[in-house]
mmCIF file of C-alpha atoms in Angstrom:
data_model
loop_
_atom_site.group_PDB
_atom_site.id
_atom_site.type_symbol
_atom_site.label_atom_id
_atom_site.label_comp_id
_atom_site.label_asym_id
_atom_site.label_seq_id
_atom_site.Cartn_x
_atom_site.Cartn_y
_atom_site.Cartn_z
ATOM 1 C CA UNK A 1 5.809 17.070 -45.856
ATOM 2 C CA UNK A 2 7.885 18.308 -42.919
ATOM 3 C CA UNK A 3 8.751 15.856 -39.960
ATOM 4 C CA UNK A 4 9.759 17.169 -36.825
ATOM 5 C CA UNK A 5 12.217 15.471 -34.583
ATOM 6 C CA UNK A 6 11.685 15.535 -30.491
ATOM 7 C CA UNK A 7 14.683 14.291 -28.409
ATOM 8 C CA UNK A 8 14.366 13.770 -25.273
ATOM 9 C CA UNK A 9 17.023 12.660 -22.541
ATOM 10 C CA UNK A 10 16.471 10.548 -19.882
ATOM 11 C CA UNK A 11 16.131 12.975 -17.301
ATOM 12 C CA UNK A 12 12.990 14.133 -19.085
ATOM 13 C CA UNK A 13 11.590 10.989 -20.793
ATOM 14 C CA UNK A 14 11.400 8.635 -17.402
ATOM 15 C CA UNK A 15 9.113 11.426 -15.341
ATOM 16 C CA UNK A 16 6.959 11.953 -17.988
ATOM 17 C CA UNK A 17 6.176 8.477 -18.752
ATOM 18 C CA UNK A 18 5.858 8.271 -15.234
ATOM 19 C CA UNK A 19 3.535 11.345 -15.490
ATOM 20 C CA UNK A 20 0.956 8.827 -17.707
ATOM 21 C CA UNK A 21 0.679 5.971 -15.028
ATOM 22 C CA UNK A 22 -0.047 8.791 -12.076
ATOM 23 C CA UNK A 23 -3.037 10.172 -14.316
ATOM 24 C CA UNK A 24 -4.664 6.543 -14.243
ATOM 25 C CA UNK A 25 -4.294 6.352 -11.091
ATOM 26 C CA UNK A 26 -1.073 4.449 -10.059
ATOM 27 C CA UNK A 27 1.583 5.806 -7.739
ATOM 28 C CA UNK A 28 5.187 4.589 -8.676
ATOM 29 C CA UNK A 29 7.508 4.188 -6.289
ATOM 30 C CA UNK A 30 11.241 4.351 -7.363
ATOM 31 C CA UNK A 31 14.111 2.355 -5.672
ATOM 32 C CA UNK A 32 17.809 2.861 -6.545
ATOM 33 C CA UNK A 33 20.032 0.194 -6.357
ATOM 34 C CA UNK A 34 23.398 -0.145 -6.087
ATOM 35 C CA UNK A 35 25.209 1.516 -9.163
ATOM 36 C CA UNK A 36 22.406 4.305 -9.412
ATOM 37 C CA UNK A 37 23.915 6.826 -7.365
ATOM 38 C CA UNK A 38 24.805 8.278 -11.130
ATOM 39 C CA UNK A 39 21.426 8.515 -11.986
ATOM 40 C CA UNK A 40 20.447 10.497 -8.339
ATOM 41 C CA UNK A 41 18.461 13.248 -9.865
ATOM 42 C CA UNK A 42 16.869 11.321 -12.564
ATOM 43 C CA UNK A 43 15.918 9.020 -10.121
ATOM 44 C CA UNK A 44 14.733 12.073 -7.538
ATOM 45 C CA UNK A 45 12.940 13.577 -10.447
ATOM 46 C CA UNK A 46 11.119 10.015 -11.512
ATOM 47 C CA UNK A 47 9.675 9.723 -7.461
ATOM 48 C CA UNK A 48 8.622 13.116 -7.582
ATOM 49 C CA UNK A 49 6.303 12.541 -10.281
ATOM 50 C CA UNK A 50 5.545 9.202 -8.682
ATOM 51 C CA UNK A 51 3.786 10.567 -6.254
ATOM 52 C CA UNK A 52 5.519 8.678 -3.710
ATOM 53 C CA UNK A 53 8.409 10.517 -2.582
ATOM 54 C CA UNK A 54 9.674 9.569 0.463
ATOM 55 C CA UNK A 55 10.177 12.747 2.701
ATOM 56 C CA UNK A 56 12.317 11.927 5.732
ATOM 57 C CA UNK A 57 15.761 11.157 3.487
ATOM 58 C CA UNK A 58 17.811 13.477 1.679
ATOM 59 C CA UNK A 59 16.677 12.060 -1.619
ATOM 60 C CA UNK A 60 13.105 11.069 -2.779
ATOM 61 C CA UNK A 61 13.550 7.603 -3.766
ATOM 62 C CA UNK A 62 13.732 4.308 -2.121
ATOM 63 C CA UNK A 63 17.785 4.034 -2.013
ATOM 64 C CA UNK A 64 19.824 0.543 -1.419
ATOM 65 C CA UNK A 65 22.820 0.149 -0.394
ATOM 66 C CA UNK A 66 23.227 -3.312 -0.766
ATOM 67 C CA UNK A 67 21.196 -5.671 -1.911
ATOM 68 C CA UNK A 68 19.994 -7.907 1.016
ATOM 69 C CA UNK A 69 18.330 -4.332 1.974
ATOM 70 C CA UNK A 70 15.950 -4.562 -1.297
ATOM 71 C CA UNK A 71 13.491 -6.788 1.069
ATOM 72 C CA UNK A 72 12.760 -4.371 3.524
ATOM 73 C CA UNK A 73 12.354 -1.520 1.044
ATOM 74 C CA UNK A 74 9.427 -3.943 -0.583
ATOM 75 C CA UNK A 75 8.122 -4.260 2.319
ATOM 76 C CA UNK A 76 7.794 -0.925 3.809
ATOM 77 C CA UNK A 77 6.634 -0.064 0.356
ATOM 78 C CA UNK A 78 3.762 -2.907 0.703
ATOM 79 C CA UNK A 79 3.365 -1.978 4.332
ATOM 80 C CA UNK A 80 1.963 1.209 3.163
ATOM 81 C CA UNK A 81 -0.324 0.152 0.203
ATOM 82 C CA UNK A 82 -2.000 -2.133 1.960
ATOM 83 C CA UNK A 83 -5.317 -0.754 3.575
ATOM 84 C CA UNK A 84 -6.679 -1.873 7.081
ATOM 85 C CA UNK A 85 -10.244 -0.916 5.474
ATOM 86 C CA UNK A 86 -12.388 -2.875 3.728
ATOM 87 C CA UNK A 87 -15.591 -1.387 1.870
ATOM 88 C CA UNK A 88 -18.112 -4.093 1.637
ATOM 89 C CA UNK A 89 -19.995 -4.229 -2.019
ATOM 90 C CA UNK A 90 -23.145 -6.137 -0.146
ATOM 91 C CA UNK A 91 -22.876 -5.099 3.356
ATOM 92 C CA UNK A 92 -25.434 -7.746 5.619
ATOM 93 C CA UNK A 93 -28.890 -5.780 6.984
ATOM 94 C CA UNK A 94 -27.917 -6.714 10.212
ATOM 95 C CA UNK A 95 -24.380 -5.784 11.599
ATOM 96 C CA UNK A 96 -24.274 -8.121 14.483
ATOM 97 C CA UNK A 97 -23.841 -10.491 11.874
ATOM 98 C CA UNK A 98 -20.543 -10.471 10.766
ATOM 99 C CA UNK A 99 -17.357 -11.830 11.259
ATOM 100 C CA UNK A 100 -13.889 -10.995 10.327
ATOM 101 C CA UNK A 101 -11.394 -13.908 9.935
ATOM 102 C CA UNK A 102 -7.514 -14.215 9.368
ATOM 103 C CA UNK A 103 -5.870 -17.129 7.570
ATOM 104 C CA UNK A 104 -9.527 -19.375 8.742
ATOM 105 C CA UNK A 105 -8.874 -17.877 12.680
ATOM 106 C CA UNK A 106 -11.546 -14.779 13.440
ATOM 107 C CA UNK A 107 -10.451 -12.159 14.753
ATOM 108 C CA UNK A 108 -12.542 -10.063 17.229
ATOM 109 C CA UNK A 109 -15.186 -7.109 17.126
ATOM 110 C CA UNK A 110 -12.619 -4.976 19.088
ATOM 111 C CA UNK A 111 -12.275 -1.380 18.283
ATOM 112 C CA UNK A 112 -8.159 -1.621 19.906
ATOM 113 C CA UNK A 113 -7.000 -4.801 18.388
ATOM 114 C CA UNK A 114 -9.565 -6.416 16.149
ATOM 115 C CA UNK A 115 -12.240 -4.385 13.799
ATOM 116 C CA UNK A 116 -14.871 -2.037 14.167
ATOM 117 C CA UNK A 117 -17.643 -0.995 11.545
ATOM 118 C CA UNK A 118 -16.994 2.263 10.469
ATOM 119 C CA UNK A 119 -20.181 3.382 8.762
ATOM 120 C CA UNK A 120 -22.566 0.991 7.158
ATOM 121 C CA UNK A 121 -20.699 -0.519 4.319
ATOM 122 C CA UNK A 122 -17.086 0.339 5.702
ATOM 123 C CA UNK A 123 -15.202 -2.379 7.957
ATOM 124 C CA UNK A 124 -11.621 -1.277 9.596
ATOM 125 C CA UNK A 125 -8.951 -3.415 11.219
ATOM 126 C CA UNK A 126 -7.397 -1.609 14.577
ATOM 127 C CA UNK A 127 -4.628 -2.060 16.579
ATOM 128 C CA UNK A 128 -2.788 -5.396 16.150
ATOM 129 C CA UNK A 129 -5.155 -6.856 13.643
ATOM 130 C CA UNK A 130 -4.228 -4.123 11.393
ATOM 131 C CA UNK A 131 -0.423 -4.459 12.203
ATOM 132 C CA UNK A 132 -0.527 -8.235 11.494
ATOM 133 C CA UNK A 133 -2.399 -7.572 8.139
ATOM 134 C CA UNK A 134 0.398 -4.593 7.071
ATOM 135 C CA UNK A 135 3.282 -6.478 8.093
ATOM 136 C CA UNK A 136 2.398 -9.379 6.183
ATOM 137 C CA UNK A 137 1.566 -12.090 8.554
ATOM 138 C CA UNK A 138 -1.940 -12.716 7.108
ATOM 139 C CA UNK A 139 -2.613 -14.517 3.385
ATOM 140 C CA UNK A 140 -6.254 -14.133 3.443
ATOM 141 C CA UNK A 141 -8.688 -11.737 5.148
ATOM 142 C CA UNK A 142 -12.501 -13.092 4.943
ATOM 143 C CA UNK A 143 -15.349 -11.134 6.243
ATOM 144 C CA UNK A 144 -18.231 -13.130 6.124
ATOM 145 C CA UNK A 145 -22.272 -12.219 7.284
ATOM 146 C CA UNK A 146 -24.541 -14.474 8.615
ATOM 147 C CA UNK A 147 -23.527 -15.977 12.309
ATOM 148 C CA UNK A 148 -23.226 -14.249 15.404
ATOM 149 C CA UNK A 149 -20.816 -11.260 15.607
ATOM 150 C CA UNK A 150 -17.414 -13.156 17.848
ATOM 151 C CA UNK A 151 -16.288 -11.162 20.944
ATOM 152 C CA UNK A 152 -14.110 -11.184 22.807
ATOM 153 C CA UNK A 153 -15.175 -12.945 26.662
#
């Protein structure tokens, strides 16, 4: 019996487990703290197979340089995962029949600041409905069929 031995370093080991989550689907994005600036082009190498480089800095992943900065990295990082559409899995017959609500408040049929239907199935925040929803100021979006579509007056 023959065994063979692989070894690996960590430059080549981290992007190609990362290379396993992006072919299920899943983009990882990579932050480096303080202390990582060692580990710069393992770190470049791991966002680039991410598939979430960032691409106005010189490096490719999410760097901090101290850590009351990690907050705003998560949330720039959750401002763009989080999608202002909404594909509806039992869209109403009747359009003018829905309503969009944030947090129990509704928020308009208004294609600048409120929501528009797309196609449909498809709903889409606009404007500042959409910027409230990305920047985190809503917990729950609702989109319920059945009343009178709200406008604004």
């Amino acid at each position: 019996a023959t065994t063979e031995i692989y070894t690996l370093s960590l430059h080549d080991a981290l992007p190609i487990s990362i290379d396993g989550l992006v072919a299920e689907g899943t983009k990882v994005y990579v932050v480096g703290i303080p202390g990582s600036e060692p580990f710069g082009m393992v770190l470049n190498a791991m966002a680039l197979h991410g598939g979430a480089p960032l691409t106005n800095a010189p490096q490719y992943y999410y760097k901090v340089d101290d850590l009351d900065g990690l907050a705003d990295v998560f949330k720039g990082i959750a401002r763009e995962l989080v999608s202002c559409s909404f594909d509806l899995t039992d869209p109403p017959t009747e359009q003018g029949l829905t309503n969009v609500y944030f947090d129990g408040e509704v928020v308009f049929l208004d294609p600048e600041n409120g929501w528009t239907w797309v196609d449909g199935d498809t709903i889409e925040l606009v404007g500042a409905a959409c910027e409230s929803l990305k920047d985190g100021q809503v917990k729950q979006v609702q989109i319920v069929s059945g009343c009178p579509t709200e406008t604004p007056k």
